Coordinates of C-alpha atoms and ligand atoms in Angstrom, one line a residue:
M41 CA 202.4 73.4 53.8
K42 CA 200.0 75.5 51.8
K43 CA 198.8 78.7 53.5
N44 CA 195.2 78.9 52.2
I45 CA 192.3 76.4 51.9
L46 CA 189.5 76.7 49.4
I47 CA 186.3 74.7 50.1
G48 CA 183.2 74.3 47.9
P49 CA 181.1 74.5 46.0
F50 CA 178.1 74.7 48.3
K51 CA 174.7 74.8 46.7
Q52 CA 173.6 77.2 49.3
L53 CA 175.7 79.0 51.9
L54 CA 173.8 80.9 54.6
T55 CA 176.1 83.5 55.9
M56 CA 173.9 84.6 58.8
G57 CA 175.5 88.0 58.4
G58 CA 173.7 91.4 58.3
I59 CA 170.6 90.2 60.3
P60 CA 169.6 92.3 63.3
L61 CA 170.6 91.0 66.7
K62 CA 167.1 91.6 68.1
G63 CA 163.6 90.7 67.1
A64 CA 161.7 88.5 64.7
I65 CA 163.3 87.4 61.4
S66 CA 161.6 86.2 58.2
D67 CA 163.2 83.5 56.0
L68 CA 163.3 86.1 53.3
Q69 CA 166.0 87.9 55.3
L70 CA 168.4 84.9 55.2
P71 CA 171.5 85.9 53.2
I72 CA 172.1 83.0 50.8
I73 CA 175.0 82.7 48.4
E74 CA 174.5 80.0 45.7
D75 CA 177.3 77.8 44.5
A76 CA 179.5 79.4 47.1
G77 CA 183.1 78.7 48.2
I78 CA 185.0 79.6 51.4
L79 CA 188.6 80.7 51.2
I80 CA 190.3 80.2 54.6
Q81 CA 193.6 81.6 55.9
N82 CA 195.0 81.2 59.4
E83 CA 191.8 79.5 60.8
K84 CA 189.6 82.4 59.6
I85 CA 187.5 83.2 56.6
K86 CA 189.5 85.3 54.1
E87 CA 186.8 85.4 51.4
I88 CA 183.4 84.1 50.5
D89 CA 182.2 84.2 46.9
S90 CA 181.1 82.0 44.1
F91 CA 183.3 78.9 44.1
S92 CA 184.2 79.2 40.4
H93 CA 185.3 82.8 40.9
L94 CA 187.4 81.9 43.9
L95 CA 188.9 79.0 42.1
S96 CA 190.0 81.2 39.2
E97 CA 191.5 83.8 41.5
V98 CA 193.5 81.7 44.0
I99 CA 197.2 81.0 43.6
K100 CA 197.2 77.2 43.1
E101 CA 200.7 76.7 44.7
E102 CA 199.6 78.4 47.9
T103 CA 196.1 76.9 48.2
E104 CA 194.8 73.5 49.1
I105 CA 191.6 72.9 47.2
L106 CA 188.8 70.8 48.7
Q107 CA 186.3 70.3 45.9
L108 CA 183.1 68.6 47.0
E109 CA 180.9 66.3 45.0
G110 CA 177.1 66.6 45.2
N111 CA 174.9 69.2 46.9
H112 CA 175.7 70.7 50.2
V113 CA 174.2 73.4 52.3
C114 CA 176.6 75.3 54.5
L115 CA 175.8 77.1 57.8
P116 CA 178.0 78.6 60.5
G117 CA 179.0 76.0 63.2
F118 CA 176.3 75.8 65.8
I119 CA 176.9 77.4 69.2
D120 CA 175.4 75.7 72.3
A121 CA 175.4 78.6 74.8
H122 CA 174.2 76.7 77.9
T123 CA 175.2 73.2 79.1
H124 CA 176.2 71.3 82.2
I125 CA 178.0 68.4 80.6
C126 CA 180.9 68.1 83.2
F127 CA 179.3 65.6 85.7
G128 CA 179.6 62.2 87.1
G129 CA 176.9 59.6 87.5
S130 CA 173.4 59.4 86.0
R131 CA 169.9 60.6 87.1
A132 CA 168.0 58.0 85.2
Y133 CA 166.2 57.1 88.4
D134 CA 165.0 60.8 88.9
Y135 CA 163.7 60.6 85.3
A136 CA 161.7 57.5 86.1
L137 CA 160.3 59.1 89.3
R138 CA 159.3 62.2 87.4
N139 CA 157.5 60.2 84.8
A140 CA 155.8 58.3 87.6
G141 CA 154.3 61.6 88.8
K142 CA 156.9 63.2 91.1
S143 CA 157.9 66.8 90.4
Y144 CA 161.4 68.1 89.8
L145 CA 161.3 70.0 93.1
E146 CA 159.8 67.1 95.1
I147 CA 162.6 64.9 94.0
A148 CA 165.2 67.6 94.8
N149 CA 163.7 68.1 98.3
A150 CA 163.9 64.3 98.9
G151 CA 167.7 64.4 98.3
G152 CA 167.7 63.6 94.6
G153 CA 168.1 66.3 91.9
I154 CA 171.1 68.5 91.6
W155 CA 172.5 67.4 95.0
D156 CA 172.6 63.8 93.9
T157 CA 174.7 64.8 90.9
V158 CA 177.0 66.8 93.2
N159 CA 177.6 63.7 95.3
Q160 CA 178.3 61.6 92.2
T161 CA 180.6 64.3 90.6
R162 CA 182.6 64.8 93.8
K163 CA 183.3 61.0 93.8
T164 CA 184.6 61.2 90.2
T165 CA 188.3 61.9 89.6
A166 CA 189.4 64.7 87.4
E167 CA 190.7 62.3 84.8
E168 CA 187.4 60.5 84.6
L169 CA 185.5 63.8 84.4
I170 CA 187.7 64.9 81.5
K171 CA 186.9 61.6 79.7
K172 CA 183.1 61.9 80.4
T173 CA 183.1 65.5 79.3
L174 CA 185.0 64.8 76.1
K175 CA 182.6 62.0 75.2
R176 CA 179.7 64.3 75.5
V177 CA 181.5 67.1 73.6
K178 CA 182.1 64.6 70.7
Q179 CA 178.3 63.8 70.6
H180 CA 177.6 67.6 70.2
L181 CA 180.3 67.9 67.5
K182 CA 178.5 65.2 65.4
N183 CA 175.4 67.4 65.7
G184 CA 177.2 70.4 64.3
V185 CA 178.2 72.2 67.5
T186 CA 181.6 73.9 67.2
T187 CA 181.5 76.0 70.4
I188 CA 180.0 74.8 73.6
E189 CA 179.5 76.5 76.9
V190 CA 180.1 74.2 79.9
K191 CA 179.1 75.1 83.5
S192 CA 180.4 73.9 86.8
G193 CA 177.8 73.7 89.5
Y194 CA 178.1 70.1 90.5
G195 CA 181.0 70.7 93.0
L196 CA 179.5 73.3 95.3
S197 CA 182.6 74.0 97.4
V198 CA 185.6 76.0 96.6
E199 CA 187.8 72.9 96.0
E200 CA 185.2 70.9 94.1
E201 CA 184.2 73.8 91.9
L202 CA 187.9 74.4 91.1
K203 CA 188.2 70.7 90.2
I204 CA 185.4 71.0 87.7
L205 CA 186.5 74.3 86.1
R206 CA 190.1 73.0 85.8
T207 CA 188.6 69.9 84.2
I208 CA 186.6 71.9 81.6
N209 CA 189.8 73.9 80.8
A210 CA 191.8 70.6 80.5
A211 CA 189.2 69.1 78.2
N212 CA 189.2 72.2 76.1
A213 CA 192.9 71.8 75.5
E214 CA 192.3 68.3 74.2
I215 CA 189.7 68.9 71.6
A216 CA 189.2 71.1 68.5
I217 CA 185.8 72.4 69.6
D218 CA 185.9 75.5 71.9
L219 CA 184.6 74.9 75.4
I220 CA 183.6 78.1 77.2
P221 CA 183.6 77.5 80.9
T222 CA 181.2 79.2 83.3
C223 CA 181.2 79.1 87.1
L224 CA 177.9 78.0 88.5
A225 CA 179.0 77.7 92.2
A226 CA 175.6 79.4 92.9
H227 CA 173.6 76.4 91.6
M228 CA 172.1 75.6 95.1
L229 CA 173.0 76.0 98.7
P230 CA 175.1 72.8 99.3
K231 CA 173.3 70.5 101.8
D232 CA 176.6 70.0 103.7
Y233 CA 177.3 73.7 104.1
K234 CA 177.2 74.9 107.7
G235 CA 175.8 78.4 107.3
S236 CA 173.3 80.5 105.4
A237 CA 173.0 81.1 101.6
S238 CA 174.6 84.5 102.2
D239 CA 177.5 83.0 104.1
Y240 CA 178.1 80.5 101.3
L241 CA 178.0 83.1 98.5
L242 CA 180.3 85.4 100.5
E243 CA 182.8 82.5 100.8
I244 CA 182.5 81.8 97.1
S245 CA 182.9 85.5 96.2
T246 CA 185.9 86.1 98.5
V247 CA 187.8 82.8 98.0
L248 CA 186.7 81.3 94.7
L249 CA 186.3 84.3 92.4
P250 CA 189.8 85.7 92.8
I251 CA 191.3 82.2 92.0
L252 CA 189.1 82.0 88.9
K253 CA 190.7 85.3 87.8
D254 CA 194.3 84.3 88.8
E255 CA 194.1 81.0 87.0
K256 CA 192.1 82.4 84.1
L257 CA 189.6 79.5 84.6
T258 CA 186.6 81.5 83.4
N259 CA 185.2 85.0 82.8
R260 CA 181.6 84.0 83.4
I261 CA 179.4 83.7 86.5
D262 CA 176.0 82.0 86.6
A263 CA 173.4 81.6 89.4
F264 CA 170.2 79.7 89.7
I265 CA 167.5 82.2 90.9
E266 CA 164.6 80.1 92.2
E267 CA 162.6 79.4 95.4
S268 CA 164.6 76.2 95.7
A269 CA 168.0 77.8 95.0
F270 CA 168.9 81.5 95.6
S271 CA 166.8 84.6 96.1
K272 CA 167.4 88.2 95.0
V273 CA 168.5 89.1 98.6
D274 CA 171.0 86.2 98.5
I275 CA 172.4 86.9 95.1
S276 CA 172.7 90.7 94.9
P277 CA 176.0 91.1 96.8
Y278 CA 177.4 88.2 94.9
F279 CA 176.5 89.6 91.5
K280 CA 177.7 93.1 92.6
K281 CA 181.1 91.6 93.4
A282 CA 181.2 89.6 90.2
N283 CA 180.4 92.8 88.2
E284 CA 183.1 94.8 90.0
M285 CA 185.6 92.1 89.2
G286 CA 184.7 92.2 85.6
F287 CA 183.0 88.8 85.2
D288 CA 180.2 88.4 82.6
I289 CA 177.0 87.4 84.4
T290 CA 174.4 85.0 83.1
V291 CA 171.3 83.8 85.1
H292 CA 169.1 80.7 85.3
A293 CA 165.9 82.8 85.4
D294 CA 162.2 82.2 85.6
Q295 CA 162.3 78.4 85.3
F296 CA 159.6 77.6 87.7
S297 CA 158.8 81.0 89.2
T298 CA 159.5 84.6 88.1
G299 CA 162.1 87.0 89.5
G300 CA 165.3 85.9 87.8
S301 CA 164.9 87.9 84.6
A302 CA 164.5 91.1 86.6
I303 CA 167.7 90.4 88.4
A304 CA 169.4 89.7 85.1
V305 CA 168.3 93.1 83.8
E306 CA 169.3 94.9 87.1
F307 CA 172.8 93.4 87.0
K308 CA 173.3 93.8 83.2
A309 CA 173.6 90.1 82.7
I310 CA 174.6 88.9 79.2
S311 CA 171.8 86.4 79.2
A312 CA 168.7 85.2 81.1
D313 CA 168.2 81.5 80.4
H314 CA 165.2 79.2 80.8
L315 CA 162.2 81.7 81.0
E316 CA 159.5 78.9 80.9
A317 CA 157.6 80.8 83.6
S318 CA 158.1 84.3 82.1
T319 CA 154.9 86.4 81.7
A320 CA 154.1 89.5 79.7
K321 CA 155.8 91.6 82.4
E322 CA 159.2 89.7 82.2
I323 CA 159.0 89.7 78.4
E324 CA 158.6 93.4 78.3
L325 CA 161.4 93.9 80.8
L326 CA 163.8 91.8 78.8
A327 CA 162.8 93.5 75.5
Q328 CA 163.7 96.9 77.0
S329 CA 167.2 95.6 78.0
N330 CA 170.2 94.2 76.2
V331 CA 169.9 90.9 78.1
I332 CA 169.7 88.0 75.7
A333 CA 166.8 85.6 76.2
T334 CA 168.0 82.0 76.0
A335 CA 165.3 79.3 75.5
L336 CA 166.3 75.8 76.7
P337 CA 163.8 73.4 74.9
G338 CA 165.8 70.4 76.1
A339 CA 164.8 71.2 79.7
S340 CA 161.1 71.5 78.7
L341 CA 161.4 68.1 76.9
G342 CA 163.2 66.5 79.9
L343 CA 160.7 67.8 82.4
G344 CA 157.6 67.5 80.2
C345 CA 156.7 71.1 80.8
N346 CA 155.9 74.2 78.6
F347 CA 158.5 75.9 76.4
A348 CA 159.8 79.4 77.0
P349 CA 157.6 81.9 75.2
A350 CA 160.0 82.2 72.3
R351 CA 157.5 83.7 69.8
K352 CA 156.4 86.4 72.2
L353 CA 160.0 87.2 73.2
L354 CA 161.0 87.7 69.5
D355 CA 157.8 89.7 68.7
A356 CA 158.5 92.0 71.7
G357 CA 162.0 92.6 70.2
C358 CA 164.2 90.4 72.3
T359 CA 167.3 88.6 71.1
L360 CA 166.5 84.9 71.3
A361 CA 169.3 82.3 71.6
I362 CA 168.5 78.6 71.8
A363 CA 170.7 76.2 73.8
S364 CA 170.5 72.5 74.9
D365 CA 170.9 72.9 78.7
H366 CA 172.4 69.3 78.4
N367 CA 172.6 68.1 82.0
P368 CA 171.9 64.8 83.8
G369 CA 168.7 66.0 85.5
S370 CA 166.3 68.2 83.5
A371 CA 167.8 67.8 80.0
P372 CA 169.5 64.5 79.4
M373 CA 169.1 64.5 75.6
G374 CA 171.7 67.0 74.5
D375 CA 170.8 67.3 70.8
L376 CA 170.6 71.0 70.1
L377 CA 169.4 70.8 66.5
A378 CA 166.6 68.3 67.4
Q379 CA 165.5 70.5 70.3
A380 CA 165.5 73.7 68.3
A381 CA 163.5 72.0 65.6
I382 CA 160.9 70.9 68.1
L383 CA 160.7 74.3 69.7
Q384 CA 160.2 75.7 66.2
T385 CA 156.9 73.8 65.7
F386 CA 155.5 74.5 69.1
E387 CA 156.4 78.2 69.1
K388 CA 156.0 78.9 65.4
L389 CA 159.5 80.2 64.7
T390 CA 161.0 80.7 61.3
N391 CA 164.0 78.8 60.0
A392 CA 165.9 82.1 60.2
E393 CA 165.0 82.6 63.9
I394 CA 166.1 79.0 64.7
F395 CA 169.4 79.3 62.8
A396 CA 170.0 82.7 64.3
G397 CA 169.4 81.3 67.8
I398 CA 172.1 78.7 67.4
T399 CA 174.6 80.8 65.5
F400 CA 175.2 84.5 65.8
R401 CA 172.7 85.2 68.5
A402 CA 174.1 82.3 70.6
A403 CA 177.6 83.8 70.0
A404 CA 176.3 87.1 71.5
A405 CA 175.0 85.2 74.5
L406 CA 178.6 84.1 75.1
N407 CA 179.9 87.6 74.4
L408 CA 181.9 86.2 71.4
S409 CA 182.2 88.5 68.4
D410 CA 184.5 86.2 66.3
R411 CA 182.0 83.5 65.3
G412 CA 178.4 82.6 64.5
Q413 CA 178.5 84.2 61.0
L414 CA 180.3 83.2 57.8
T415 CA 181.8 86.5 56.8
E416 CA 185.3 87.8 56.2
G417 CA 187.4 87.8 59.4
F418 CA 185.2 85.4 61.3
L419 CA 186.4 81.9 62.4
A420 CA 186.1 79.3 59.7
D421 CA 183.6 77.2 61.8
F422 CA 181.0 75.7 59.6
V423 CA 178.7 72.7 59.1
L424 CA 177.6 71.0 55.9
F425 CA 174.4 69.1 55.2
H426 CA 174.0 66.9 52.2
T427 CA 171.0 68.6 50.6
D428 CA 170.3 71.3 48.0
N429 CA 167.9 73.3 50.2
Y430 CA 168.2 74.7 53.7
N431 CA 164.5 74.0 54.4
E432 CA 165.3 70.3 54.5
I433 CA 167.4 70.7 57.7
L434 CA 164.8 71.6 60.4
Y435 CA 162.0 69.8 58.5
N436 CA 163.7 66.5 59.5
Q437 CA 163.4 67.6 63.2
G438 CA 166.9 66.7 64.1
S439 CA 167.2 63.3 62.4
F440 CA 169.1 64.9 59.5
K441 CA 172.6 65.3 60.8
P442 CA 175.5 67.2 59.3
C443 CA 177.8 65.3 57.0
M444 CA 180.9 67.3 57.7
V445 CA 181.9 69.8 60.5
F446 CA 184.8 72.2 60.1
K447 CA 186.4 74.0 63.1
K448 CA 188.9 76.8 62.4
G449 CA 189.1 75.6 58.8
K450 CA 189.9 72.0 59.8
L451 CA 187.7 69.0 59.0
V452 CA 186.8 67.7 62.5
F453 CA 183.9 65.4 61.7
D454 CA 183.2 63.5 58.5
K455 CA 180.1 61.2 58.5
H456 CA 181.6 59.0 55.8
R457 CA 184.7 58.3 57.8
S458 CA 183.2 57.8 61.3
Ligands
LIG777 O1 169.4 74.3 83.9 N1 167.8 74.6 86.7 C1 168.9 74.4 87.2 N2 169.9 73.7 86.7 C2 169.8 72.8 85.6 C3 169.4 71.5 86.0 C4 170.5 70.8 86.7 C5 170.1 69.5 87.2 O2 168.9 69.1 87.4 O3 171.1 68.8 87.4 C6 168.9 73.4 84.5 O4 167.9 72.8 84.2
LIG778 FE1 170.9 75.0 83.1

């Protein structure tokens, strides 16, 4: 067994290294290495340089050489920092109702929406949920995603949330892509809960959170702050407890009404996600903080509503991550690259800002410092596109798919073989 792998040459390799975490980025700031190669050792990048130089340097007996034909552009593996892909059932009927004029909140109030998926997910066995989750993960993998966050939130009781989080961890063990679980027990007050929102959150924080720590099921806590979900008064003791226990916090913020982003800033959340309703006030608040602003164009496309003000967020100095929000209700598409490319045209974002939003800035939204860039010491997670110029990728608005995906140095998707 050879200990190193050398892959290349790539016509262009975009390292995504050395770019600031915050603010606007021009394409001129993209670090591009021409005719590059990647030398991999123990799942990580050992060296990046010109392929011919690396080839002349490596010890042939110790190195497996994968020499590619034709032109390829290489980027870090994409990171989808916000999804809800562990669910049972379908909400195609909700989708039809919305397109016939009913609003997301009207459907939710009539018993559809998140609660409908909770009922369908509770009826699904853990084995079935693992299969369904893995099927969706494989779809993301084909689109170049090598790390994917997966939220619970369709269980909404201690037992059912545990079932989902254990499922996500079990699915993670079966696939090369990294699944990053997040507890979203605070998605809405379950309709069958006998008590107030505060009572429910107290039960979750005293019973569920310690089990999450004990079983190492997740280190991340999310909550949906919205008029139809939880208020600042409801959530504050819950986030305080989560902070004390050392969980990272992330927030579904400013989707339909404002308020969530201020809570994210107050509780030093890692990210505030959605932001479709954010105004100049919320943008300024986020820009003054270290909270990462995550735009979810898939939810805007699924609901037929405006995008988060991504251009303004970047110009104000925020860190912008972009994620798919893949879920059965508001974002059924689940194609991160297509959604990011569409956001780009509506919000006038540069290629550099889009690639940053789905690579190193998305890694920061998950508090992961070992991926999202192609530099020495980082995980060897990367995607290849069959082209000689990176401009071709987003130009095709998502219909141009990666030809190969590598995770920790292993080829995990090859278009020619699938
Ligand atoms: O991020 N906004 C709340 N939660 C999800 C939607 C979940 C659902 O509709 O099932 C979201 O859009
Ligand atoms: Fe979401």
